[in-house]
Each structure stands twice: as structure tokens, then as C-alpha cells.
Short mmCIF file of C-alpha atoms and ligand atoms in Angstrom, two decimals:
data_model
loop_
_atom_site.label_atom_id
_atom_site.label_comp_id
_atom_site.label_asym_id
_atom_site.label_seq_id
_atom_site.Cartn_x
_atom_site.Cartn_y
_atom_site.Cartn_z
CA MET A 407 0.00 0.00 0.00
CA HIS A 408 1.26 3.46 -0.88
CA ASN A 409 0.92 6.14 1.73
CA PHE A 410 0.40 3.93 4.71
CA PRO A 411 -0.42 6.37 7.55
CA VAL A 412 2.31 7.25 10.03
CA PRO A 413 1.50 6.03 13.55
CA TYR A 414 0.84 8.73 16.13
CA PRO A 415 2.81 8.62 19.39
CA ASN A 416 1.31 5.96 21.63
CA GLU A 417 -1.06 4.74 18.89
CA LEU A 418 -1.72 1.01 18.64
CA ILE A 419 -0.60 -0.32 15.26
CA TYR A 420 -4.10 -1.87 15.00
CA SER A 421 -5.38 1.70 15.00
CA THR A 422 -3.01 2.82 12.25
CA VAL A 423 -4.17 -0.03 10.02
CA ALA A 424 -7.79 0.96 10.72
CA ARG A 425 -7.00 4.56 9.76
CA ALA A 426 -5.46 3.30 6.51
CA SER A 427 -8.84 1.83 5.54
CA ILE A 428 -10.50 5.21 6.15
CA TYR A 429 -7.85 7.18 4.22
CA HIS A 430 -8.07 4.88 1.23
CA GLY A 431 -11.86 4.47 1.41
CA ILE A 432 -11.58 0.69 1.75
CA THR A 433 -14.74 -0.78 3.25
CA SER A 434 -14.06 -4.48 2.74
CA PRO A 435 -11.93 -6.03 5.52
CA LYS A 436 -10.43 -8.60 3.12
CA GLN A 437 -9.45 -5.93 0.63
CA LEU A 438 -7.74 -4.00 3.41
CA LEU A 439 -5.76 -7.12 4.42
CA ASP A 440 -4.77 -7.64 0.80
CA GLU A 441 -3.61 -4.08 0.38
CA VAL A 442 -1.80 -3.68 3.69
CA PHE A 443 -0.42 -7.17 4.36
CA ASN A 444 -0.84 -8.93 1.08
CA ASN A 445 -2.30 -11.71 3.17
CA ARG A 446 -6.03 -12.36 3.76
CA LYS A 447 -5.49 -14.44 6.89
CA VAL A 448 -4.18 -11.69 9.15
CA ILE A 449 -6.21 -11.45 12.35
CA ALA A 450 -6.98 -7.98 13.65
CA THR A 451 -5.19 -8.05 17.01
CA LEU A 452 -5.24 -5.14 19.43
CA ASP A 453 -2.54 -6.08 21.92
CA LEU A 454 0.14 -8.24 20.27
CA PRO A 455 -0.30 -8.14 16.50
CA CYS A 456 1.88 -9.95 13.95
CA HIS A 457 3.00 -9.26 10.36
CA LEU A 458 4.74 -6.13 11.58
CA GLN A 459 7.76 -6.54 9.30
CA SER A 460 5.66 -5.62 6.26
CA LEU A 461 4.31 -2.52 8.03
CA SER A 462 7.82 -1.50 9.04
CA GLU A 463 8.83 -1.74 5.38
CA GLN A 464 5.87 0.37 4.29
CA LEU A 465 7.02 3.05 6.72
CA GLN A 466 10.62 2.90 5.54
CA SER A 467 10.44 6.31 3.82
CA THR A 468 9.88 7.97 7.20
CA GLY A 469 13.36 6.85 8.29
CA ARG A 470 11.78 5.50 11.47
CA PHE A 471 9.59 2.63 12.66
CA SER A 472 12.00 -0.27 12.71
CA LEU A 473 10.39 -3.56 13.68
CA GLU A 474 11.62 -3.04 17.24
CA GLU A 475 10.19 0.47 17.38
CA LEU A 476 6.81 -0.70 16.12
CA ILE A 477 6.75 -3.49 18.68
CA TYR A 478 7.95 -1.40 21.63
CA ARG A 479 6.07 1.82 20.89
CA HIS A 480 2.88 0.66 19.20
CA THR A 481 1.89 -2.65 20.79
CA MET A 482 1.42 -3.91 24.36
CA PHE A 483 4.62 -5.97 24.14
CA PRO A 484 6.62 -3.97 26.75
CA LEU A 485 4.10 -5.00 29.42
CA TYR A 486 5.21 -8.60 28.96
CA ALA A 487 8.79 -8.46 27.69
CA PRO A 488 10.75 -7.79 30.91
CA PHE A 489 9.01 -10.63 32.74
CA VAL A 490 9.57 -13.50 30.31
CA THR A 491 12.97 -15.08 29.70
CA GLU A 492 15.29 -13.60 27.11
CA PRO A 493 14.80 -16.54 24.67
CA HIS A 494 11.05 -16.06 24.90
CA ARG A 495 11.35 -12.32 24.37
CA THR A 496 13.44 -12.63 21.23
CA ARG A 497 11.29 -15.46 19.90
CA ALA A 498 8.17 -13.35 20.43
CA ILE A 499 9.71 -10.49 18.45
CA GLN A 500 10.44 -12.90 15.58
CA LEU A 501 6.85 -14.13 15.65
CA MET A 502 5.44 -10.62 15.67
CA ALA A 503 7.52 -9.78 12.62
CA ARG A 504 5.73 -12.40 10.55
CA ARG A 505 2.95 -14.74 11.45
CA SER A 506 2.30 -16.40 14.76
CA GLN A 507 -1.12 -18.06 14.83
CA GLY A 508 -1.55 -17.39 18.51
CA ALA A 509 1.96 -18.47 19.52
CA VAL A 510 2.92 -14.97 20.74
CA HIS A 511 0.14 -14.97 23.30
CA LEU A 512 1.19 -18.39 24.53
CA LEU A 513 4.84 -17.48 24.65
CA LEU A 514 4.27 -14.31 26.64
CA GLY A 515 1.96 -16.07 29.05
CA VAL A 516 -1.10 -14.01 28.11
CA ALA A 517 -3.33 -17.02 27.76
CA ALA A 518 -2.34 -18.60 31.08
CA SER A 519 -2.20 -15.38 33.06
CA ARG A 520 -4.51 -14.65 35.99
CA VAL A 521 -4.84 -11.19 34.49
CA LYS A 522 -7.51 -11.44 31.85
CA THR A 523 -7.30 -9.57 28.61
CA ASP A 524 -10.50 -8.88 26.81
CA ASP A 525 -11.33 -7.81 23.29
CA ARG A 526 -13.50 -4.85 24.17
CA LEU A 527 -12.63 -1.58 22.52
CA ARG A 528 -12.23 1.38 24.80
CA TYR A 529 -11.60 5.09 24.77
CA CYS A 530 -11.19 8.01 27.14
CA SER A 531 -13.25 11.15 26.37
CA ALA A 532 -10.67 13.50 27.82
CA CYS A 533 -7.87 11.94 25.76
CA LEU A 534 -10.07 12.17 22.64
CA LYS A 535 -10.30 15.91 23.13
CA ASP A 536 -6.52 16.17 23.41
CA GLN A 537 -6.05 14.05 20.29
CA THR A 538 -8.47 16.17 18.28
CA GLN A 539 -6.77 19.35 19.38
CA LYS A 540 -3.28 18.05 18.67
CA TYR A 541 -3.79 15.95 15.56
CA GLY A 542 -7.21 16.81 14.19
CA GLU A 543 -8.32 13.18 14.38
CA THR A 544 -8.73 10.39 16.90
CA PHE A 545 -7.09 6.98 17.26
CA TRP A 546 -6.84 4.01 19.66
CA GLN A 547 -4.36 4.97 22.29
CA ARG A 548 -2.15 2.29 23.78
CA ASN A 549 -2.53 3.27 27.43
CA TRP A 550 -6.30 2.65 27.38
CA PHE A 551 -5.65 -1.05 26.87
CA PHE A 552 -3.78 -2.13 30.00
CA PRO A 553 -5.04 -5.68 30.63
CA GLY A 554 -7.21 -5.98 33.70
CA LEU A 555 -7.27 -2.28 34.47
CA ASP A 556 -9.87 -0.58 32.22
CA LEU A 557 -8.57 2.85 33.18
CA CYS A 558 -6.93 5.80 31.51
CA PRO A 559 -3.82 6.50 33.61
CA GLU A 560 -4.37 10.23 33.19
CA HIS A 561 -8.13 10.65 33.43
CA GLY A 562 -9.55 7.51 35.02
CA ALA A 563 -12.73 5.86 33.78
CA LEU A 564 -12.94 4.64 30.19
CA HIS A 565 -15.85 3.92 27.87
CA LEU A 566 -15.78 0.22 26.98
CA PHE A 567 -17.76 -1.45 24.23
CA ARG A 568 -17.88 -4.33 21.79
CA VAL A 569 -18.31 -4.00 18.06
CA GLY A 570 -20.33 -6.20 15.74
CA THR A 571 -19.27 -9.83 15.42
CA ALA A 572 -19.60 -10.36 11.66
CA ASP A 573 -16.18 -11.38 10.39
CA HIS A 574 -14.70 -9.35 13.22
CA ARG A 575 -11.56 -11.49 13.46
CA HIS A 576 -10.26 -9.82 10.34
CA GLN A 577 -11.76 -6.36 10.73
CA PHE A 578 -9.82 -3.36 11.96
CA HIS A 579 -12.27 -0.87 13.47
CA ALA A 580 -11.33 2.79 13.32
CA LEU A 581 -12.13 5.00 16.27
CA ASN A 582 -14.88 7.26 15.06
CA VAL A 583 -16.40 8.54 18.26
CA LYS A 584 -17.01 12.25 18.58
CA PRO A 585 -15.24 13.68 21.62
CA GLU A 586 -17.97 14.06 24.20
CA THR A 587 -18.56 17.30 25.96
CA SER A 588 -18.74 15.62 29.35
CA LEU A 589 -15.65 14.40 31.14
CA ASN A 590 -15.20 10.79 32.13
CA ALA A 591 -17.86 9.82 34.64
CA GLY A 592 -17.30 8.28 38.02
CA ILE A 593 -14.48 8.21 40.50
CA SER A 594 -11.75 5.73 39.70
CA ASN A 595 -10.38 3.31 42.23
CA PRO A 596 -7.11 4.95 43.38
CA ASP A 597 -5.37 1.56 43.71
CA LEU A 598 -6.07 0.71 40.08
CA LEU A 599 -5.22 4.21 38.93
CA ARG A 600 -1.83 3.90 40.64
CA LEU A 601 -1.24 0.64 38.80
CA ALA A 602 -2.30 2.23 35.49
CA GLN A 603 0.26 4.98 36.07
CA TYR A 604 2.92 2.37 36.81
CA ALA A 605 1.89 0.53 33.61
CA SER A 606 2.25 3.65 31.50
CA LYS A 607 5.84 4.03 32.71
CA LEU A 608 6.52 0.36 32.08
CA ILE A 609 5.16 0.47 28.55
CA ASP A 610 7.37 3.44 27.67
CA MET A 611 10.59 1.68 28.65
CA GLU A 612 13.42 1.37 26.18
CA PRO A 613 13.89 -2.08 24.58
CA ASP A 614 16.37 -4.19 26.54
CA GLY A 615 17.15 -7.80 27.40
CA SER A 616 15.03 -9.65 29.96
CA PRO A 617 16.30 -10.77 33.37
CA SER A 618 16.40 -14.52 33.94
CA PHE A 619 14.07 -16.33 36.32
CA SER A 620 16.94 -16.86 38.73
CA GLN A 621 17.58 -13.12 38.72
CA TRP A 622 13.93 -12.50 39.56
CA THR A 623 14.17 -15.11 42.31
CA ALA A 624 17.26 -13.41 43.73
CA PHE A 625 15.65 -9.97 43.47
CA TYR A 626 12.57 -10.93 45.48
CA ARG A 627 14.72 -12.76 48.00
CA ASP A 628 16.81 -9.61 48.47
CA LEU A 629 13.71 -7.49 48.70
CA ALA A 630 12.38 -9.68 51.50
CA VAL A 631 15.69 -9.39 53.36
CA ASP A 632 15.78 -5.61 52.90
CA PHE A 633 12.33 -5.26 54.38
CA GLY A 634 12.95 -7.64 57.27
CA LEU A 635 10.52 -10.16 55.81
CA CYS A 636 12.81 -13.16 56.30
CA ARG A 637 13.28 -15.46 59.21
CA GLY A 638 16.33 -17.51 58.38
CA ARG A 639 15.70 -18.93 54.94
CA HIS A 640 11.96 -18.60 55.30
CA ILE A 641 9.88 -15.76 54.02
CA LYS A 642 7.47 -14.33 56.58
CA HIS A 643 4.55 -14.58 54.20
CA ASP A 644 2.08 -13.27 56.77
CA GLU A 645 3.98 -10.00 56.94
CA VAL A 646 4.15 -9.73 53.17
CA TYR A 647 0.37 -10.21 53.10
CA ALA A 648 -0.12 -7.58 55.77
CA LEU A 649 1.95 -5.05 53.83
CA VAL A 650 0.12 -5.70 50.57
CA SER A 651 -3.27 -5.51 52.30
CA ASN A 652 -2.24 -2.21 53.85
CA THR A 653 -1.49 -0.83 50.40
CA PHE A 654 -4.24 -2.42 48.28
CA GLN A 655 -7.89 -2.78 49.20
CA ARG A 656 -9.28 -6.26 49.00
CA LYS A 657 -11.82 -5.19 46.37
CA SER A 658 -9.04 -3.86 44.12
CA LEU A 659 -7.17 -7.17 44.25
CA ASN A 660 -10.43 -9.04 43.60
CA GLN A 661 -11.08 -6.89 40.58
CA LEU A 662 -7.64 -7.80 39.21
CA HIS A 663 -8.23 -11.50 39.97
CA LEU A 664 -5.18 -11.24 42.22
CA GLN A 665 -6.85 -12.18 45.49
CA ILE A 666 -4.39 -12.96 48.25
CA ASN A 667 -4.93 -15.63 50.84
CA SER A 668 -2.12 -16.48 53.21
CA ALA A 669 -3.74 -19.85 53.97
CA THR A 670 -3.38 -21.01 50.37
CA ASP A 671 0.00 -22.41 49.50
CA THR A 672 -0.43 -21.73 45.80
CA CYS A 673 -1.29 -18.05 46.22
CA TRP A 674 0.58 -15.93 43.68
CA LEU A 675 1.96 -13.64 46.41
CA LYS A 676 3.73 -16.62 47.99
CA SER A 677 4.98 -17.92 44.66
CA ILE A 678 6.51 -14.61 43.62
CA PHE A 679 8.77 -14.69 46.70
CA ARG A 680 9.79 -18.27 45.96
CA LYS A 681 11.88 -19.73 43.17
CA HIS A 682 10.54 -18.39 39.85
CA ARG A 683 9.59 -21.16 37.45
CA LYS A 684 7.24 -19.17 35.25
CA ALA A 685 6.66 -15.55 34.33
CA PHE A 686 4.50 -13.38 36.55
CA SER A 687 2.27 -10.74 35.03
CA TYR A 688 3.04 -7.03 35.09
CA LEU A 689 0.22 -6.59 37.63
CA GLU A 690 1.57 -9.18 40.06
CA HIS A 691 4.99 -7.53 39.98
CA GLY A 692 3.31 -4.12 40.09
CA VAL A 693 1.31 -4.87 43.24
CA VAL A 694 4.48 -5.91 45.11
CA TRP A 695 6.53 -2.98 43.79
CA GLN A 696 3.83 -0.45 44.62
CA THR A 697 3.73 -1.90 48.12
CA LEU A 698 7.44 -2.10 48.86
CA LEU A 699 9.14 0.22 46.36
CA PRO A 700 6.54 2.86 45.48
CA ASN A 701 9.15 5.52 44.83
CA LEU A 702 11.18 3.53 42.30
CA SER A 703 10.27 3.58 38.61
CA PRO A 704 9.82 0.22 36.84
CA GLU A 705 12.92 1.09 34.82
CA GLU A 706 15.04 1.46 37.97
CA ILE A 707 13.69 -1.76 39.41
CA ILE A 708 14.22 -3.83 36.27
CA LYS A 709 17.71 -2.39 35.91
CA ARG A 710 18.41 -3.60 39.44
CA VAL A 711 17.07 -7.06 38.61
CA ARG A 712 19.29 -7.28 35.52
CA GLN A 713 22.28 -6.61 37.76
CA MET A 714 21.41 -9.38 40.21
CA LYS A 715 23.94 -12.18 40.29
CA PRO A 716 21.86 -15.13 39.13
CA ASN A 717 23.36 -17.61 41.56
CA THR A 718 22.99 -15.54 44.69
CA LYS A 719 22.84 -17.93 47.60
CA ILE A 720 19.76 -17.96 49.70
CA PHE A 721 20.22 -15.72 52.69
CA VAL A 722 20.69 -17.52 56.02
CA PRO A 723 21.67 -15.21 58.87
CA THR A 724 24.50 -16.53 61.06
CA THR A 725 25.52 -14.95 64.34
CA SER A 726 27.95 -12.67 62.55
CA GLN A 727 25.19 -11.63 60.19
CA GLN A 728 23.02 -10.80 63.18
CA THR A 729 25.13 -7.65 63.50
CA ALA A 730 24.07 -6.69 60.01
CA ILE A 731 20.45 -7.28 60.93
CA ASN A 732 20.87 -5.02 63.98
CA GLN A 733 22.39 -2.36 61.77
CA ASP A 734 19.44 -2.74 59.47
CA LEU A 735 17.12 -2.20 62.43
CA GLN A 736 19.00 0.91 63.44
CA SER A 737 18.80 2.39 59.96
CA LYS A 738 15.09 1.61 59.80
CA ARG A 739 14.60 3.38 63.12
CA GLN A 740 16.51 6.37 61.82
CA LEU A 741 14.37 6.48 58.69
CA TRP A 742 11.17 6.46 60.73
CA GLU A 743 12.46 9.08 63.18
CA GLN A 744 13.43 11.33 60.33
CA ALA A 745 10.06 10.93 58.60
CA VAL A 746 8.14 11.64 61.81
CA LEU A 747 10.23 14.67 62.69
CA GLU A 748 9.66 16.06 59.24
CA VAL A 749 5.94 15.54 58.78
CA GLY A 750 4.54 14.05 61.98
CA VAL A 751 3.32 10.56 62.79
CA THR A 752 0.04 10.75 60.90
CA ALA A 753 1.54 12.01 57.63
CA ALA A 754 4.54 9.69 57.89
CA ARG A 755 2.20 6.71 58.11
CA LYS A 756 0.47 7.73 54.91
CA ASN A 757 3.33 8.00 52.45
CA GLY A 758 4.54 4.85 50.73
CA THR A 759 7.84 4.12 52.46
CA GLY A 760 6.48 5.30 55.79
CA LYS A 761 3.52 2.98 55.47
CA ALA A 762 5.78 -0.02 54.89
CA LEU A 763 8.10 1.02 57.73
CA TYR A 764 5.20 1.53 60.10
CA ALA A 765 3.82 -1.89 59.28
CA TRP A 766 7.23 -3.43 59.74
CA PHE A 767 7.78 -1.81 63.13
CA TYR A 768 4.29 -2.65 64.23
CA ARG A 769 5.12 -6.31 63.86
CA ASN A 770 8.80 -6.42 64.73
CA ASP A 771 9.56 -3.56 67.07
CA ARG A 772 6.22 -2.37 68.35
CA ALA A 773 7.31 -1.24 71.82
CA TRP A 774 9.92 1.07 70.35
CA LEU A 775 7.50 2.40 67.72
CA LEU A 776 4.73 3.21 70.20
CA HIS A 777 7.16 4.77 72.65
CA PHE A 778 8.74 6.96 70.00
CA ASN A 779 5.42 8.02 68.52
CA ALA A 780 3.92 8.84 71.92
CA ARG A 781 6.87 11.02 72.82
CA HIS A 782 6.65 12.73 69.52
CA GLN A 783 2.94 13.41 69.71
CA GLN A 784 3.48 15.20 73.04
CA VAL A 785 5.99 17.49 71.45
CA ARG A 786 3.61 18.33 68.67
CA SER A 787 0.63 18.99 70.93
CA ILE A 788 2.16 22.23 72.28
CA PRO A 789 1.80 24.38 69.14
CA GLN A 790 -1.71 23.06 68.86
CA GLN A 791 -2.59 24.40 72.31
CA LYS A 792 -1.09 27.74 71.45
CA ALA A 793 -3.33 27.97 68.45
CA ASP A 794 -6.29 27.41 70.75
CA TRP A 795 -5.96 30.66 72.70
CA ARG A 796 -8.21 32.59 70.38
CA GLN A 797 -10.90 29.98 70.68
CA ARG A 798 -10.49 29.95 74.43
CA ASP A 799 -10.73 33.73 74.60
CA LEU A 800 -14.12 33.60 72.89
CA MET A 801 -15.43 30.82 75.09
CA ILE A 802 -14.40 32.53 78.33
CA VAL A 803 -15.96 35.85 77.30
CA ARG A 804 -19.24 34.10 76.54
CA ARG A 805 -19.16 32.49 79.97
CA LEU A 806 -18.42 35.87 81.63
CA PHE A 807 -21.37 37.54 79.90
CA SER A 808 -23.72 34.91 81.25
CA VAL A 809 -22.29 35.39 84.77
CA LEU A 810 -22.86 39.12 84.39
CA GLN A 811 -26.47 38.74 83.25
CA ALA A 812 -27.36 36.36 86.08
CA ASN A 813 -25.90 38.75 88.69
CA GLU A 814 -27.47 41.91 87.36
CA ILE A 815 -30.93 40.44 87.91
CA ASP A 816 -29.96 39.51 91.45
CA SER A 817 -30.06 42.87 93.26
CA PHE A 818 -28.01 41.66 96.15
CA ALA A 819 -25.26 39.80 94.35
CA PRO A 820 -21.78 40.57 95.69
CA ARG A 821 -19.68 43.19 93.96
CA LEU A 822 -18.90 42.10 90.41
CA SER A 823 -15.19 42.79 90.78
CA ALA A 824 -12.71 41.37 88.27
CA ASN A 825 -11.73 38.92 90.95
CA TYR A 826 -15.34 37.85 91.59
CA LEU A 827 -16.11 37.43 87.88
CA LEU A 828 -13.00 35.33 87.36
CA SER A 829 -13.81 33.20 90.38
CA GLN A 830 -16.99 32.13 88.59
CA LEU A 831 -14.84 30.34 85.97
CA ASN A 832 -13.47 26.84 86.33
CA ASN A 833 -9.99 27.84 85.33
CA LYS A 834 -9.56 31.13 87.18
CA SER A 835 -5.81 30.92 87.78
CA THR A 836 -4.94 29.92 84.20
CA VAL A 837 -6.98 32.83 82.89
CA GLU A 838 -5.43 35.26 85.38
CA LYS A 839 -1.93 34.18 84.40
CA ASN A 840 -2.62 34.43 80.69
CA LEU A 841 -4.69 37.59 80.40
CA ASP A 842 -2.26 38.92 77.79
CA LYS A 843 -3.24 36.07 75.46
CA LEU A 844 -6.95 36.72 76.06
CA PRO A 845 -7.65 40.23 74.75
CA LEU A 846 -11.44 39.84 74.79
CA VAL A 847 -11.48 38.67 78.41
CA LYS A 848 -9.19 41.53 79.34
CA SER A 849 -11.38 44.23 77.84
CA PHE A 850 -14.52 42.57 79.24
CA LEU A 851 -13.07 42.86 82.74
CA GLN A 852 -12.09 46.49 82.17
CA ARG A 853 -15.54 47.41 80.95
CA TYR A 854 -17.91 45.36 83.12
CA SER A 855 -16.23 44.77 86.46
CA GLU A 856 -17.85 47.06 89.11
CA THR A 857 -16.04 49.76 91.08
CA ILE A 858 -17.05 50.07 94.73
CA THR A 859 -19.25 53.09 93.96
CA GLU A 860 -20.98 51.28 91.09
CA TYR A 861 -21.59 48.33 93.37
CA GLN A 862 -23.02 50.49 96.17
CA LEU A 863 -25.25 52.37 93.74
CA ARG A 864 -26.60 49.15 92.27
CA ARG A 865 -27.62 47.95 95.73
CA LEU A 866 -28.94 51.33 96.86
CA SER A 867 -31.09 51.82 93.78
CA ASN A 868 -32.43 48.28 93.92
CA ALA A 869 -33.29 48.76 97.63
CA CYS A 870 -34.94 52.14 96.94
CA ILE A 871 -37.14 50.71 94.21
CA GLN A 872 -38.30 47.87 96.40
CA ILE A 873 -38.96 49.99 99.51
CA TYR A 874 -40.76 52.73 97.61
CA ARG A 875 -42.98 50.15 95.95
CA ASP A 876 -43.80 48.59 99.36
CA THR A 877 -44.14 51.68 101.58
CA GLY A 878 -44.28 54.74 99.37
CA GLN A 879 -41.54 56.48 101.43
CA LEU A 880 -37.76 56.41 101.60
CA LYS A 881 -35.90 56.62 104.89
CA ASN A 882 -32.10 56.56 105.02
CA TRP A 883 -31.63 53.82 107.58
CA VAL A 884 -34.31 51.61 105.99
CA ILE A 885 -32.60 51.90 102.61
CA LEU A 886 -29.14 51.17 104.05
CA ARG A 887 -30.38 48.16 106.01
CA GLN A 888 -32.20 46.80 102.95
CA ALA A 889 -29.10 47.37 100.78
CA GLY A 890 -26.88 45.71 103.39
CA LEU A 891 -24.57 48.76 103.52
CA SER A 892 -23.39 50.91 106.41
CA LYS A 893 -23.34 54.69 106.26
CA GLU A 894 -19.63 54.74 107.12
CA ARG A 895 -18.62 52.57 104.20
CA LEU A 896 -20.48 54.55 101.55
CA THR A 897 -18.22 56.38 99.13
CA ALA A 898 -18.68 60.13 98.67
CA ASP A 899 -20.37 59.64 95.31
CA SER A 900 -22.74 57.03 96.75
CA GLN A 901 -23.68 59.37 99.62
CA ARG A 902 -24.48 62.17 97.19
CA VAL A 903 -26.67 59.95 95.02
CA LEU A 904 -28.46 58.54 98.09
CA ALA A 905 -29.27 62.06 99.23
CA GLU A 906 -30.68 62.90 95.79
CA LEU A 907 -32.79 59.70 95.68
CA ARG A 908 -34.52 60.55 98.92
CA PHE A 909 -35.85 63.82 97.52
CA PHE A 910 -37.54 62.31 94.51
ZN1 ZN B 1936 -7.54 9.87 29.19
#
């Protein structure tokens, strides 16, 4: 075919073939196969297509799109390649170059995997908008097709659907959905979204050789040692389970068909920490990496695995190695201390490494962990109290106003001195000592506490009102007796007012 379309970045090669049919106005699937592949038996395969050599040749004029580039940038191959053996990886590439008749899927373990692939087409509305803006047309994007995930790593929920069945094995369907105005609906499961983001890094990795099974075995063995998950030569599977369950909700693992059950000896999570005899899927590796090494990229991890010495002996701590284990404990303690001092216990428990450390300490060194955390929480509670002064100020003033109101009604209440008002509170001495931090309380006391004259006048006037109502006359000694005051103790101002009252 002349003018075979150039694949867009991250476009599935399936999608490019489908676009070719649109460009050239070819409606018959068989005719398209003839024109593009010169072979009517090609099966339209989304994830791991074959006959790629002929497409690479058709794209020769671009100076790009070698067979390897097509496979690594425009198929799902990189999700499988690092996890199968090197002979399987190279054999799969050979098969994808020409014809395979299903052998690629067998070779890469797709068929036998717990992670189910399905043939539904899928798209992300938000990505469609981006594509239209950038390229003026839409295409099937590779990162919508992560097996088992059904999520766009950038925007979450996808639209999934099946197309008609007639002769569909040979039909390449072009994406001809109009970008919707609405964004993707629903909230995506954060566990699965995290895995989708990990998958999009994995799928963008540069082509490279695969580690051997014994390297994978050694890597997981080392990982268990690093995280204190070994007792002698035995893996503490229960602790591995606890860590994974802390990181991934049960429903997420169920959705991936990667349930974990520590009682089952054949559980994948046990097998991955044992001698590797078969390839594990990108999701099985991903779940463990996201639990234990959330800050490392898949590239960094796989590079580390490639450097593993294949015949690493199984780790058995001797007494001399016990020192190393103690050192490991010390460095773990330091890591936790540092994290807590930086962000506090609660935040430290939430980030990836902190979460794993916390879980580890909780099982191995709980007394130390609880002691350290308790001490630390005390230290942090002081600034919190300081911040409470404003709130306290408001609460105390409210309480003082109600004391004031109750006493004003009571004609014979004692003098409402600052001291008396404060004594009506439960925390008099704290308030007295901290008046500078309580500006509202301070100005309340200045404004509403009674001077001696004000106090005497309140009692005198209340007594006058009562006596006048009862007898119709006001006599000095009757007023003073009723008010509970003696003539000698009256202030000059009070005496003057009393004299005036009597002449009303
Ligand atoms: Zn998207």
C-alpha cells in the first residue's frame, strides 16, 4: 500500500491499520488485508499483533519505525517483555515480525495469566479531546488497553464497548467517536489508577534484554531481606500479606483477579517470593513494587534485577550476620524518626515508604514504635494548644457575659469585681496568668467589672425601688439596712446619690 499512515505517538498499530482503511476508502476487511499485508489471513489483534515486518517496510520512507520500534512503541509488548525469559522475548519479536497463529500470546503467558485480557474496545473522552486538538483526528491509544485495568492513567474511567461480530476477526475498526462534551464519569479506584500509572511508565521503557528467572528469584529474596521479611531462609509470608493488604484494598485485588490468601500455599503472592519457574504478570509484579518500592520507577527496578547475580545464595543469617540485621534495624529506626520529625506521625504513616516502615515496626519492634510516637505526639501537641488561645478567649468571654447577666438580675449579688467574675470560671488561675493572650477577656473585665461606687449604687437603687414600691416612702436607715450597707462605708459619690434619691 502506498501512503500507509504514520502512527501517532502511543497509537496502537491496529489503530493505524484501521486509519489506513478510512484514508483509502476501503470498506471491505479482506481488501484491506490484501492491500496492507498482502495476506487475507491476518487477524486484527489489538494487543500483540503480527506481520509487523511488512508494516515497518511500508514506513521505511519515514526513516523510522524499525520492527523493534513498532513493537515497543505501538503494541502492548513492553508490558510482557521484561518478565519473560530472554529466549522467549526474542522469539516473540520474531513471531510478531511475521505470522504467529496465537503463539505470541502463549509465549508471553497471556493465555495462562490470571490477568484477563478482553477484546472490548475502549476510549477516554478527555484523551479524545486532546487528540483532536493536537492531531485533528482520533485513534486508539495504547494506554487505554492495560489488561485488567480498564482505566486511563491520566483521566480515570474509560468507555468500553464491543463491536459487531460479523467477520470481526479480520476487521480493523477505526475509532470514530465524537469527543464528548462531558468528562469521564465516576471516581476511579485509586489503587487501580496507581497501577495504570505504573503501567504507563513500564510500557514506555526502552527495549532491553530480559532478566532470567533466577535473577527474579534473587531480586525478590533480596527485597524480602531488605524489608525484614525473612526469618532464616523462610519468608514471613504473613507479613508480606499484611503489607500488601495495607497498600491495596481487597476489592481492588479481587477486581484484578489477584486475590491474596495467606492460607493457600499456591497463592501468587507466595509464589513470587519463591523460586521463579514461570513468568508473573506485570500486575503481580506491580502490586508488590507499589507496596514495597513505590518511589522507584519500573525502569530502575528492572535495571536492578538485571544486575542481580543469578546464583545468589539464599540468605541464612548466622551470628555474625546478626550484627548486620541489627544495623538494618538501626537504619530503619533512623528512617522512621526522620520521617516523623519532618511531617509528623500521621503524615509519615500515609506515604509509601512510611507505610511499609510503620507496618514493619508494628510487627517487629512495636514497643519502640509506640514509645517513639507517643513522645513525639506530646511534642507536637504544644503548638496546637497555642493555636487554641483565640478559641479559648471567645469561650471565656461568653461564659463571663452569662455570669454578668445572672448577677445583674440579682439585686443583692456581691460586687462584680474582676476577681469575683474570674472566680466564677473553672480555670480562674490559668486565665489570670494568661490575660495577655486573652484580649477579649481583658477588655470585658475592664468594661464590666464594678467599682465600689458602682456596686453600692446598684444595691442602693435596687433597695430604693423595692422599699418605695412597698411603703411609698424612703428613709435613710431603711434603705441602708435593705441594701446591706453601712453609712460609714459609703463612698462620697454614693452618699451624694443617696441624698438625691430621697428627695424624689
Ligand atoms: Zn484519558
